[in-house]
């Protein structure tokens, strides 16, 4: 099976020619340099054409990972791209005359983990990414759960703290406002100011802060312990609720925060039962997502296998 996989990220768009779950050739460009959806689609079509010209392989379909919600092969809403109702699927089909499948990026990553990664064989399971935001997907009875509008579950926006910190979505107290890397940086900033510790000024130093906080937590720095313990409490509150709803046999955690998995995972495993409904304690395994930067293309490939078969 040969396919074209497209991963539309807020920063980069990656286009890959994939054969038997391996990338044969790939190309990338800066998504934000083509901020208008029409010019973006022209650039995408040119990039796919160039990739196909070099390799002379005819793909069976195109699978696109979209950071947003999808209805009828249309991107109905992608906040980071500023897209509303962009008919991406139809335009690519019109151009290449092969099936085009659009899927929410977190859902594709979930299918990838389920078929090729840490969730293999776990027919009721969750992938949760702890990155700039908090996202993820759910496998229920062996199938991807999409909800009624294709973007479910919005794991980052379950409310874990009534009247709490304002979230990027405009609501208050969402899991993402606390358990994302940016949430952790916000908690650190609040506590640094309270404790008169200098908060790093540069954006790059702030981005490195989560990993540093986990290291200092391990070394026994009192303020880092306070910050990370609060982070863990919030994350566990969210995980406990998700376990009650989905009764998953496994939860895989991915995203930038998991660079510190050696410190974080043992604590989560030892404390999750305190946040879990009694009848469900000890049943759900928590592990690290395995696919990392491969999740988009393996997710795309797994979806193509489901839609058009393995040959
Ligand atoms: Zn929110």
XYZ file of C-alpha atoms and ligand atoms in Angstrom:
312
model
C 0.000 0.000 0.000
C 1.401 3.401 -1.050
C -0.103 6.574 0.325
C 0.585 10.264 0.654
C 0.498 11.408 4.295
C 0.089 15.096 5.060
C 0.607 16.450 8.563
C -0.615 20.040 8.885
C 1.094 21.479 11.934
C 0.812 25.021 13.238
C 4.478 25.561 12.303
C 5.402 22.999 9.631
C 3.456 21.031 7.067
C 5.092 17.676 6.395
C 4.223 15.707 3.262
C 5.409 12.096 2.986
C 5.216 9.326 0.475
C 4.663 6.204 2.578
C 5.072 2.606 1.446
C 4.434 -0.341 3.782
C 4.396 1.938 6.832
C 7.792 3.485 5.991
C 8.503 6.941 4.633
C 10.072 6.690 1.132
C 10.502 10.415 0.634
C 9.301 13.563 2.346
C 9.119 17.298 2.033
C 8.147 20.121 4.356
C 7.275 23.801 4.309
C 6.264 26.487 6.793
C 2.476 26.420 7.187
C 2.252 30.054 8.291
C 3.952 31.350 5.134
C 0.739 30.413 3.296
C -1.772 31.818 5.745
C -4.592 32.163 3.214
C -6.281 28.777 2.711
C -6.300 29.054 -1.120
C -2.572 29.760 -1.363
C -1.964 27.062 1.240
C -3.807 24.465 -0.837
C -1.901 25.496 -4.023
C 1.390 25.040 -2.153
C 0.239 21.651 -0.832
C -0.757 20.457 -4.323
C 2.622 21.550 -5.764
C 4.476 19.797 -2.941
C 2.585 16.526 -3.486
C 3.171 16.774 -7.269
C 6.919 17.240 -6.796
C 7.100 14.300 -4.417
C 5.286 12.035 -6.876
C 7.407 13.211 -9.804
C 10.621 12.210 -8.022
C 9.480 8.724 -7.135
C 7.180 7.677 -9.911
C 4.891 5.784 -7.517
C 1.115 6.137 -7.736
C -0.392 6.330 -4.238
C -3.795 4.766 -3.483
C -4.989 7.666 -1.346
C -4.072 10.831 0.523
C -4.536 11.036 4.298
C -4.375 14.468 5.917
C -3.873 15.094 9.643
C -5.740 18.304 10.485
C -5.427 20.289 13.726
C -9.175 20.847 13.971
C -12.648 19.447 13.368
C -13.803 17.829 10.129
C -17.206 17.427 8.505
C -17.807 15.850 5.071
C -14.156 16.058 3.984
C -14.164 19.767 4.905
C -12.108 21.371 7.652
C -14.961 22.962 9.575
C -12.809 24.650 12.224
C -9.025 24.827 12.709
C -8.316 27.643 15.189
C -4.503 27.621 14.832
C -4.765 28.009 11.055
C -7.696 30.424 11.133
C -9.670 28.073 8.856
C -13.459 27.839 8.806
C -15.157 25.589 6.240
C -12.107 24.912 4.028
C -12.991 22.291 1.376
C -9.537 20.728 1.434
C -10.647 17.126 0.793
C -12.650 17.898 -2.352
C -9.940 20.103 -3.819
C -7.255 17.439 -3.392
C -9.564 14.748 -4.843
C -10.329 16.992 -7.812
C -6.603 17.460 -8.426
C -5.271 13.925 -7.937
C -8.318 11.700 -8.676
C -7.671 9.400 -5.701
C -9.568 9.167 -2.386
C -8.650 11.800 0.206
C -9.306 11.255 3.910
C -9.137 14.122 6.403
C -8.814 13.221 10.067
C -8.261 15.151 13.273
C -4.513 14.955 14.096
C -4.991 13.685 17.654
C -7.349 10.986 16.369
C -4.826 9.907 13.726
C -2.097 9.703 16.353
C -4.459 7.522 18.415
C -5.084 5.134 15.494
C -1.308 5.039 14.970
C -0.636 4.111 18.614
C -3.415 1.498 18.483
C -2.167 -0.176 15.299
C 1.599 0.260 15.599
C 2.495 1.539 19.070
C 1.855 1.445 22.790
C -1.907 0.789 22.564
C -1.612 -2.296 20.373
C -4.208 -4.854 21.457
C -5.822 -2.485 23.984
C -9.302 -2.270 22.468
C -10.476 0.244 25.093
C -7.723 2.784 25.511
C -6.764 6.448 25.445
C -3.905 8.464 24.032
C -3.297 11.759 25.849
C -0.691 14.232 24.615
C 0.776 16.676 27.116
C 2.325 19.288 24.862
C 1.703 22.970 24.186
C -1.922 21.938 24.661
C -3.535 18.751 25.942
C -5.126 16.538 23.305
C -5.801 12.934 22.588
C -8.147 10.306 21.365
C -10.079 7.263 22.465
C -10.352 3.722 21.132
C -13.657 2.148 22.153
C -14.293 -1.541 21.412
C -11.431 -1.494 18.904
C -12.634 1.538 16.995
C -11.754 5.191 17.024
C -14.323 7.287 18.895
C -15.146 10.471 16.984
C -18.253 11.849 18.670
C -20.905 13.590 16.578
C -18.557 16.184 15.027
C -15.345 14.253 14.474
C -13.117 15.904 17.073
C -14.002 13.974 20.227
C -12.841 13.602 22.895
C -11.688 17.132 23.797
C -9.602 15.767 26.635
C -7.859 19.109 27.234
C -11.123 20.869 27.975
C -12.696 18.731 30.637
C -13.001 21.019 33.639
C -10.967 19.923 36.634
C -11.111 23.125 38.696
C -14.379 25.071 38.937
C -13.740 28.785 38.423
C -10.038 28.085 37.955
C -7.407 29.449 35.599
C -8.570 30.787 32.237
C -7.919 28.382 29.375
C -6.954 29.285 25.788
C -10.457 28.159 24.753
C -12.044 30.906 26.877
C -13.428 28.644 29.621
C -12.088 28.417 33.171
C -10.393 25.505 34.906
C -9.788 23.194 31.912
C -7.276 20.340 32.237
C -5.193 21.972 29.471
C -4.784 25.175 31.504
C -2.857 23.128 34.099
C -1.539 19.888 32.576
C -0.098 21.223 29.311
C 3.523 22.371 29.124
C 2.234 25.955 28.961
C 0.063 25.290 32.035
C 3.085 24.029 33.929
C 5.054 27.133 32.903
C 2.171 29.326 34.162
C 2.107 27.543 37.520
C 5.882 27.977 37.765
C 5.622 31.693 36.973
C 2.994 32.244 39.692
C 5.071 30.431 42.279
C 8.378 31.995 41.216
C 6.869 35.467 41.673
C 5.372 34.547 45.075
C 8.733 33.203 46.189
C 10.758 36.034 44.636
C 12.673 33.683 42.347
C 13.675 35.092 38.947
C 11.465 33.742 36.191
C 13.306 33.218 32.871
C 12.601 36.085 30.475
C 13.372 34.537 27.113
C 10.782 32.327 25.398
C 13.408 29.652 24.692
C 14.408 29.458 28.374
C 10.709 29.234 29.319
C 10.241 26.356 26.882
C 13.063 24.453 28.575
C 11.562 25.085 31.997
C 9.282 21.996 32.249
C 12.184 19.576 31.833
C 14.328 21.600 34.255
C 11.517 21.677 36.844
C 11.262 17.875 36.762
C 15.035 17.555 37.186
C 15.082 20.016 40.101
C 12.089 18.195 41.627
C 14.124 14.998 41.549
C 17.115 16.783 43.081
C 14.935 17.961 45.988
C 14.545 21.695 45.265
C 11.618 22.767 47.500
C 9.962 25.193 45.087
C 10.240 22.771 42.143
C 8.702 20.044 44.321
C 5.762 22.335 45.108
C 5.255 23.183 41.425
C 5.559 19.614 40.122
C 3.369 18.172 42.893
C 0.647 20.645 41.985
C 1.091 19.727 38.307
C 0.757 16.023 39.136
C -2.382 16.570 41.277
C -4.094 18.372 38.409
C -3.077 15.753 35.866
C -4.219 12.894 38.128
C -7.577 14.634 38.714
C -8.109 14.630 34.945
C -6.894 11.056 34.484
C -9.171 9.810 37.288
C -12.252 11.330 35.625
C -11.268 9.919 32.237
C -10.870 6.457 33.778
C -14.388 6.732 35.239
C -15.858 7.665 31.848
C -13.959 5.366 29.496
C -12.842 2.482 31.767
C -9.734 2.122 29.581
C -7.396 -0.816 30.029
C -4.514 1.444 29.043
C -3.672 5.144 28.839
C -0.639 6.178 26.787
C 0.851 9.597 27.496
C 2.773 11.542 24.866
C 3.849 15.108 24.136
C 6.785 17.243 25.264
C 6.128 16.770 29.000
C 6.939 13.083 28.527
C 10.614 13.901 27.939
C 10.506 13.649 31.734
C 8.678 10.292 31.692
C 11.276 8.588 33.890
C 10.372 10.950 36.724
C 6.670 11.457 35.998
C 5.396 7.957 35.159
C 6.351 6.205 38.432
C 4.583 8.929 40.451
C 1.449 8.735 38.299
C 1.366 4.940 38.587
C 1.782 4.964 42.346
C -0.888 7.628 42.956
C -3.541 7.089 40.273
C -5.673 4.846 42.522
C -6.236 7.765 44.933
C -8.004 9.541 42.068
C -9.878 6.529 40.681
C -13.374 5.229 41.413
C -12.932 2.283 43.824
C -14.322 -0.364 41.484
C -11.844 0.590 38.771
C -8.662 0.806 40.821
C -5.658 -1.193 39.664
C -7.246 -1.923 36.282
C -5.831 0.811 34.036
C -2.186 0.730 32.944
C -0.433 4.046 32.318
C 2.455 4.026 29.874
C 4.426 6.241 27.525
C 3.264 6.714 23.920
C 5.803 5.011 21.634
C 5.477 6.547 18.189
C 6.586 10.118 19.055
C 7.377 11.957 15.797
C 6.267 8.917 13.785
C 2.679 9.126 15.057
C 1.367 11.284 12.188
C 2.632 9.140 9.322
C 1.916 5.795 10.991
C -1.543 7.085 11.945
C -2.141 8.114 8.336
C -0.979 4.714 7.118
C -3.155 2.854 9.639
C -6.204 4.881 8.583
C -5.517 4.107 4.906
C -5.330 0.378 5.751
C -8.717 0.635 7.474
C -10.333 2.565 4.620
C -8.995 0.800 1.555
C -7.414 -2.438 2.749
C -3.845 -3.595 3.062
C -2.905 -4.284 -0.586
Zn -10.251 24.872 27.613
